[in-house]
Coordinates of C-alpha atoms (C1' of nucleotides) and ligand atoms in Angstrom, one line a residue:
Chain I
X2 CA -47.5 118.8 -12.1
X3 CA -49.6 118.3 -9.0
X4 CA -51.7 115.4 -7.8
X5 CA -54.9 117.1 -8.5
X6 CA -53.9 117.8 -12.1
X7 CA -52.8 114.3 -12.7
X8 CA -56.1 112.9 -11.3
X9 CA -58.1 115.3 -13.4
X10 CA -56.3 114.4 -16.6
X11 CA -56.5 110.6 -15.8
X12 CA -60.2 110.9 -15.1
X13 CA -60.9 112.6 -18.4
X14 CA -58.8 110.1 -20.3
X15 CA -60.6 107.1 -18.7
X16 CA -64.1 108.5 -19.1
X17 CA -65.9 107.1 -22.1
X18 CA -68.2 110.0 -22.4
X19 CA -67.7 113.8 -22.5
X20 CA -67.8 115.1 -19.0
X21 CA -69.2 118.4 -17.6
X22 CA -67.5 120.1 -14.7
X23 CA -69.7 118.5 -12.0
X24 CA -69.4 115.0 -13.3
X25 CA -65.6 115.4 -13.7
X26 CA -65.4 116.7 -10.1
X27 CA -67.5 113.8 -8.8
X28 CA -65.3 111.2 -10.6
X29 CA -62.1 112.9 -9.6
X30 CA -63.1 113.0 -6.0
X31 CA -63.3 109.2 -5.9
X32 CA -59.5 109.2 -6.3
X33 CA -58.7 112.4 -4.5
X34 CA -61.5 113.3 -2.2
X35 CA -60.5 116.8 -1.2
X36 CA -60.3 118.2 -4.6
X37 CA -62.2 121.5 -5.1
X38 CA -64.5 122.9 -7.7
X39 CA -62.3 125.9 -8.3
X40 CA -59.3 123.7 -9.0
X41 CA -61.3 121.9 -11.7
X42 CA -62.2 125.2 -13.4
X43 CA -58.6 126.5 -13.1
X44 CA -57.1 123.2 -14.4
X45 CA -59.5 123.1 -17.4
X46 CA -58.6 126.6 -18.2
X47 CA -54.9 125.8 -18.3
X48 CA -55.4 122.6 -20.2
X49 CA -57.4 124.5 -22.8
X50 CA -54.6 127.0 -23.2
X51 CA -52.1 124.3 -23.7
X52 CA -54.3 122.7 -26.3
X53 CA -54.6 119.5 -24.2
X54 CA -58.4 119.5 -23.9
X55 CA -61.3 120.6 -26.1
X56 CA -64.5 122.2 -24.9
X57 CA -67.9 121.4 -26.2
X58 CA -71.4 122.5 -25.9
X59 CA -73.1 119.4 -27.4
X60 CA -75.9 121.7 -28.5
X61 CA -76.8 122.4 -24.9
X62 CA -79.1 119.4 -24.8
X63 CA -79.0 119.3 -21.0
X64 CA -78.8 122.9 -19.8
X65 CA -76.0 125.3 -20.1
X66 CA -73.1 123.0 -19.1
X67 CA -69.9 122.7 -21.1
X68 CA -68.2 119.4 -21.7
X69 CA -64.6 118.5 -22.0
X70 CA -62.5 115.8 -23.6
X71 CA -58.8 115.3 -24.0
X72 CA -57.8 116.5 -27.4
X73 CA -57.7 113.6 -29.8
X74 CA -54.9 113.2 -32.4
X75 CA -57.4 113.9 -35.1
X76 CA -60.1 116.4 -34.6
X77 CA -63.6 115.0 -34.9
X78 CA -67.0 116.3 -35.5
X79 CA -69.6 115.8 -32.7
X80 CA -73.0 114.7 -33.8
X81 CA -75.5 115.3 -31.1
X82 CA -79.0 113.7 -31.5
X83 CA -81.5 116.2 -30.3
X84 CA -84.1 113.4 -29.8
X85 CA -82.3 110.7 -27.9
X86 CA -79.3 112.6 -26.6
X87 CA -76.7 110.3 -28.1
X88 CA -73.4 111.8 -29.2
X89 CA -71.5 110.3 -32.1
X90 CA -68.1 111.2 -33.3
X91 CA -67.0 111.4 -36.9
X92 CA -63.7 112.3 -38.4
X93 CA -62.9 113.0 -42.1
X94 CA -60.1 114.1 -44.3
X95 CA -62.5 116.7 -45.6
X96 CA -62.4 118.4 -42.3
X97 CA -58.6 118.5 -42.4
X98 CA -58.8 119.9 -45.9
X99 CA -61.2 122.5 -44.9
X100 CA -58.9 123.7 -42.1
X101 CA -56.0 123.9 -44.6
X102 CA -58.2 125.9 -47.0
X103 CA -59.1 128.3 -44.2
X104 CA -55.5 129.0 -43.4
X105 CA -54.5 129.4 -47.1
X106 CA -57.3 131.7 -48.0
X107 CA -57.5 133.9 -44.9
X108 CA -54.0 133.7 -43.4
X109 CA -55.7 132.7 -40.1
X110 CA -53.5 130.5 -37.9
X111 CA -55.7 127.8 -36.4
X112 CA -55.1 126.7 -32.8
X113 CA -58.4 125.1 -31.8
X114 CA -61.4 123.9 -33.7
X115 CA -64.8 123.0 -32.7
X116 CA -67.4 121.4 -35.0
X117 CA -70.6 120.4 -33.5
X118 CA -73.7 119.3 -35.3
X119 CA -77.3 118.8 -34.0
X120 CA -80.0 116.7 -35.6
X121 CA -81.4 113.2 -35.6
X122 CA -79.3 110.1 -35.4
X123 CA -80.0 107.2 -37.8
X124 CA -81.6 105.1 -35.0
X125 CA -84.1 107.8 -34.2
X126 CA -84.7 108.4 -37.9
X127 CA -85.6 104.8 -38.4
X128 CA -87.6 104.3 -35.3
X129 CA -90.0 107.2 -35.9
X130 CA -90.2 108.0 -39.6
X131 CA -90.5 111.6 -40.8
Chain H
X30 CA -95.9 137.0 -33.6
X31 CA -95.7 139.6 -30.9
X32 CA -94.1 143.0 -30.8
X33 CA -91.3 141.8 -28.6
X34 CA -90.4 139.0 -31.0
X35 CA -90.5 141.3 -34.0
X36 CA -88.2 143.8 -32.2
X37 CA -85.8 141.1 -31.1
X38 CA -85.5 139.7 -34.6
X39 CA -85.1 143.1 -36.2
X40 CA -82.5 144.0 -33.7
X41 CA -80.4 140.9 -34.5
X42 CA -80.8 141.4 -38.2
X43 CA -79.6 145.0 -38.0
X44 CA -76.7 144.3 -35.7
X45 CA -73.4 144.1 -37.5
X46 CA -71.8 142.0 -34.8
X47 CA -72.7 138.9 -32.9
X48 CA -74.8 139.8 -29.9
X49 CA -74.9 138.3 -26.4
X50 CA -78.1 138.3 -24.4
X51 CA -77.4 141.5 -22.5
X52 CA -76.4 143.5 -25.5
X53 CA -79.4 142.2 -27.4
X54 CA -81.6 143.2 -24.5
X55 CA -80.0 146.7 -24.3
X56 CA -80.5 147.3 -28.0
X57 CA -84.0 145.9 -28.1
X58 CA -85.0 148.2 -25.2
X59 CA -84.2 151.2 -27.3
X60 CA -87.2 150.3 -29.4
X61 CA -89.4 148.6 -26.9
X62 CA -88.4 149.8 -23.4
X63 CA -90.3 147.4 -21.3
X64 CA -88.9 144.2 -22.8
X65 CA -87.7 141.7 -20.2
X66 CA -84.6 139.5 -19.9
X67 CA -86.7 136.4 -19.6
X68 CA -88.5 137.2 -22.8
X69 CA -85.2 137.4 -24.6
X70 CA -84.1 134.0 -23.3
X71 CA -87.5 132.5 -24.2
X72 CA -87.5 134.0 -27.7
X73 CA -84.0 132.9 -28.5
X74 CA -84.9 129.4 -27.4
X75 CA -87.8 129.4 -29.8
X76 CA -85.9 130.9 -32.6
X77 CA -83.2 128.2 -32.2
X78 CA -85.8 125.5 -32.3
X79 CA -87.2 126.9 -35.5
X80 CA -83.7 127.1 -37.0
X81 CA -83.9 130.9 -37.4
X82 CA -80.9 131.8 -35.2
X83 CA -77.6 130.1 -34.5
X84 CA -75.8 130.1 -31.2
X85 CA -72.1 130.7 -30.8
X86 CA -69.5 130.6 -28.1
X87 CA -66.8 132.5 -30.0
X88 CA -64.3 130.5 -28.0
X89 CA -65.5 132.2 -24.8
X90 CA -63.1 135.1 -25.3
X91 CA -65.1 137.4 -23.0
X92 CA -66.4 135.2 -20.3
X93 CA -69.1 132.6 -20.6
X94 CA -71.6 134.4 -22.7
X95 CA -73.3 133.0 -25.7
X96 CA -73.7 134.9 -28.9
X97 CA -76.5 134.9 -31.5
X98 CA -76.9 135.6 -35.1
X99 CA -79.8 135.1 -37.6
X100 CA -79.1 132.0 -39.5
X101 CA -77.4 132.9 -42.8
X102 CA -78.5 131.2 -46.1
X103 CA -75.1 129.5 -46.2
X104 CA -73.5 128.3 -43.0
X105 CA -70.1 129.9 -42.3
X106 CA -67.2 129.2 -40.1
X107 CA -66.4 131.7 -37.3
X108 CA -62.8 132.5 -36.9
X109 CA -62.1 134.1 -33.6
X110 CA -58.7 135.7 -33.0
X111 CA -57.6 134.9 -29.5
X112 CA -55.3 137.8 -29.5
X113 CA -57.2 140.8 -30.8
X114 CA -60.7 139.4 -30.4
X115 CA -61.7 140.0 -34.0
X116 CA -64.2 137.6 -35.5
X117 CA -64.1 136.7 -39.2
X118 CA -66.5 134.7 -41.1
X119 CA -65.6 132.3 -43.9
X120 CA -67.7 130.0 -46.0
X121 CA -66.7 127.3 -48.3
X122 CA -68.2 124.6 -50.5
X123 CA -65.9 122.2 -48.6
X124 CA -68.0 122.7 -45.6
X125 CA -71.2 121.8 -47.5
X126 CA -69.4 118.8 -48.9
X127 CA -68.4 117.7 -45.4
X128 CA -72.0 118.0 -44.2
X129 CA -73.2 115.8 -47.1
X130 CA -70.5 113.3 -46.3
X131 CA -71.6 113.1 -42.7
X132 CA -75.2 112.4 -43.6
X133 CA -74.2 109.8 -46.2
X134 CA -71.8 108.0 -44.0
X135 CA -73.6 108.0 -40.7
X136 CA -77.2 108.5 -41.6
X137 CA -77.4 111.5 -39.3
X138 CA -79.9 114.1 -40.3
X139 CA -78.3 117.5 -39.8
X140 CA -80.5 120.3 -38.4
X141 CA -77.9 122.7 -37.0
X142 CA -74.2 123.1 -37.4
X143 CA -71.7 125.1 -35.5
X144 CA -68.1 125.4 -36.6
X145 CA -65.9 127.7 -34.6
X146 CA -62.2 128.1 -34.9
X147 CA -59.8 129.9 -32.5
X148 CA -56.3 131.1 -33.3
X149 CA -54.5 134.2 -34.7
X150 CA -55.8 136.4 -37.5
X151 CA -53.5 137.4 -40.3
X152 CA -53.2 141.0 -38.9
X153 CA -52.0 139.7 -35.5
X154 CA -49.7 137.3 -37.2
X155 CA -48.0 140.0 -39.2
X156 CA -47.8 142.6 -36.5
X157 CA -46.0 140.4 -34.0
X158 CA -44.1 137.6 -35.8
X159 CA -43.6 134.2 -34.2
Chain O
dT8 C1' -33.6 119.9 4.2
dG9 C1' -35.0 124.1 3.6
dC10 C1' -36.8 127.9 0.1
dT11 C1' -39.5 129.8 -3.4
dT12 C1' -43.0 130.0 -6.6
dG13 C1' -47.0 128.5 -8.2
dT14 C1' -51.2 125.7 -6.8
dT15 C1' -54.9 124.5 -3.8
dG16 C1' -59.1 124.9 -0.8
dC17 C1' -62.2 127.7 1.0
dG18 C1' -65.9 130.9 1.1
dA19 C1' -68.0 134.6 -0.6
dC20 C1' -69.2 136.5 -4.8
dT21 C1' -70.9 137.7 -9.8
dA22 C1' -73.1 136.5 -13.8
dA23 C1' -76.0 133.5 -16.7
dG24 C1' -80.1 131.3 -17.1
dT25 C1' -84.7 129.4 -15.3
dC26 C1' -89.4 129.2 -13.4
dG27 C1' -94.1 130.1 -11.4
dC28 C1' -97.6 133.0 -11.6
dA29 C1' -100.7 136.8 -12.5
dT30 C1' -101.5 139.8 -16.3
dC31 C1' -101.8 140.9 -21.0
dT32 C1' -102.4 140.5 -26.1
dA33 C1' -102.6 138.4 -30.9
dG34 C1' -105.5 136.9 -33.7
dA35 C1' -109.4 133.6 -34.5
dA36 C1' -114.2 133.1 -34.2
dG37 C1' -118.7 135.0 -34.0
Chain B
dC27 C1' -116.5 145.3 -34.0
dT28 C1' -116.6 142.6 -29.8
dT29 C1' -115.5 138.5 -27.4
dC30 C1' -112.8 134.7 -26.2
dT31 C1' -108.7 131.9 -25.4
dA32 C1' -104.2 130.0 -26.0
dG33 C1' -100.1 131.4 -25.6
dA34 C1' -96.7 135.2 -24.5
dT35 C1' -95.0 138.7 -21.4
dG36 C1' -93.2 141.0 -17.0
dC37 C1' -91.9 140.4 -12.7
dG38 C1' -89.3 138.6 -8.9
dA39 C1' -87.4 135.0 -6.7
dC40 C1' -84.4 131.4 -7.6
dT41 C1' -80.8 127.9 -9.3
dT42 C1' -76.6 126.9 -11.5
dA43 C1' -72.2 128.0 -13.7
dG44 C1' -68.2 130.2 -13.1
dT45 C1' -64.8 133.7 -10.6
dC46 C1' -61.8 135.7 -7.2
dG47 C1' -58.9 137.0 -3.1
dC48 C1' -56.5 135.1 0.3
dA49 C1' -54.1 132.1 3.6
dA50 C1' -52.2 127.5 3.8
dC51 C1' -49.8 124.2 1.2
dA52 C1' -46.7 121.3 -1.8
dA53 C1' -43.6 120.5 -6.0
dG54 C1' -39.3 120.4 -7.2
dC55 C1' -34.9 122.7 -7.1
dA56 C1' -30.6 124.2 -4.6
Ligands
ZN19 ZN1 -81.2 109.7 -31.6
ZN20 ZN1 -65.4 113.8 -28.7
ZN21 ZN1 -71.2 127.4 -24.8
ZN22 ZN1 -56.3 139.3 -34.4

DNA sequence: TGCTTGTTGCGACTAAGTCGCATCTAGAAG
DNA sequence: CTTCTAGATGCGACTTAGTCGCAACAAGCA
């Protein structure tokens, strides 16, 4: 456990939104100025392997970046509004049930999941009908 | 509808596996040799917008590529084995039910979904126990 | 307090994806 | 069938995301 890793994890935990690598780097540098881009990539890689962070695309609404969040106790769906860019989270027992079904029916041992949805949020649907 | 687009769509339809941009380009060039990388990107972009193809990460098992497939009638889950690299597909009424629940409870209008799972397939689980 | 192993920073690199522009073509209109 | 035009393509240069080898460094154990 190094200073850099601690800082990166804390930064992700305290962020209210999902961070891409460059935002994460920028935020982390406020605490630990010398920290390097390569370290961020390497750390994320490790954290993913250990199942401590999840990776997201958020439907690539802003270019090809990937986004990261510390893995929540309960997996949640990410709902990305393609119109306003807002990202909502939603969790449901149905999702847990679906995962159980997958394992039962296919014998596949699930280690990570990633459920992302793109569309229009209720706000955008109401503001401009159709 | 141009020749290039037709060729790209046909190539994706006939492919048995999920293709990344460079494999798609290579295959498409067997039919239409002059076809350009930029055209592939631009076409995929359009097809995604029209809801004709889905984009996948397949857990980034082989670098940062993205993979594409023509959108199936029924959405399916992609199960990517992190050990052998095999990709299984699985569809379930539970998934449809979950999507309905999302729309009902959040008012979010779903246009695309992407459910990917990483783990160990039954074959790998049986061959090397633990 | 020193030792060892794994981590970091750096810089150069590869690969993925984008863009402007001149040329070309699908397909509509005459 | 010919002409016209909007939109698509090819090209090449470019940007951005992610990787890697290596020397210097630090965590944490003896
Ligand atoms: Zn919205
Ligand atoms: Zn989230
Ligand atoms: Zn991705
Ligand atoms: Zn496997």
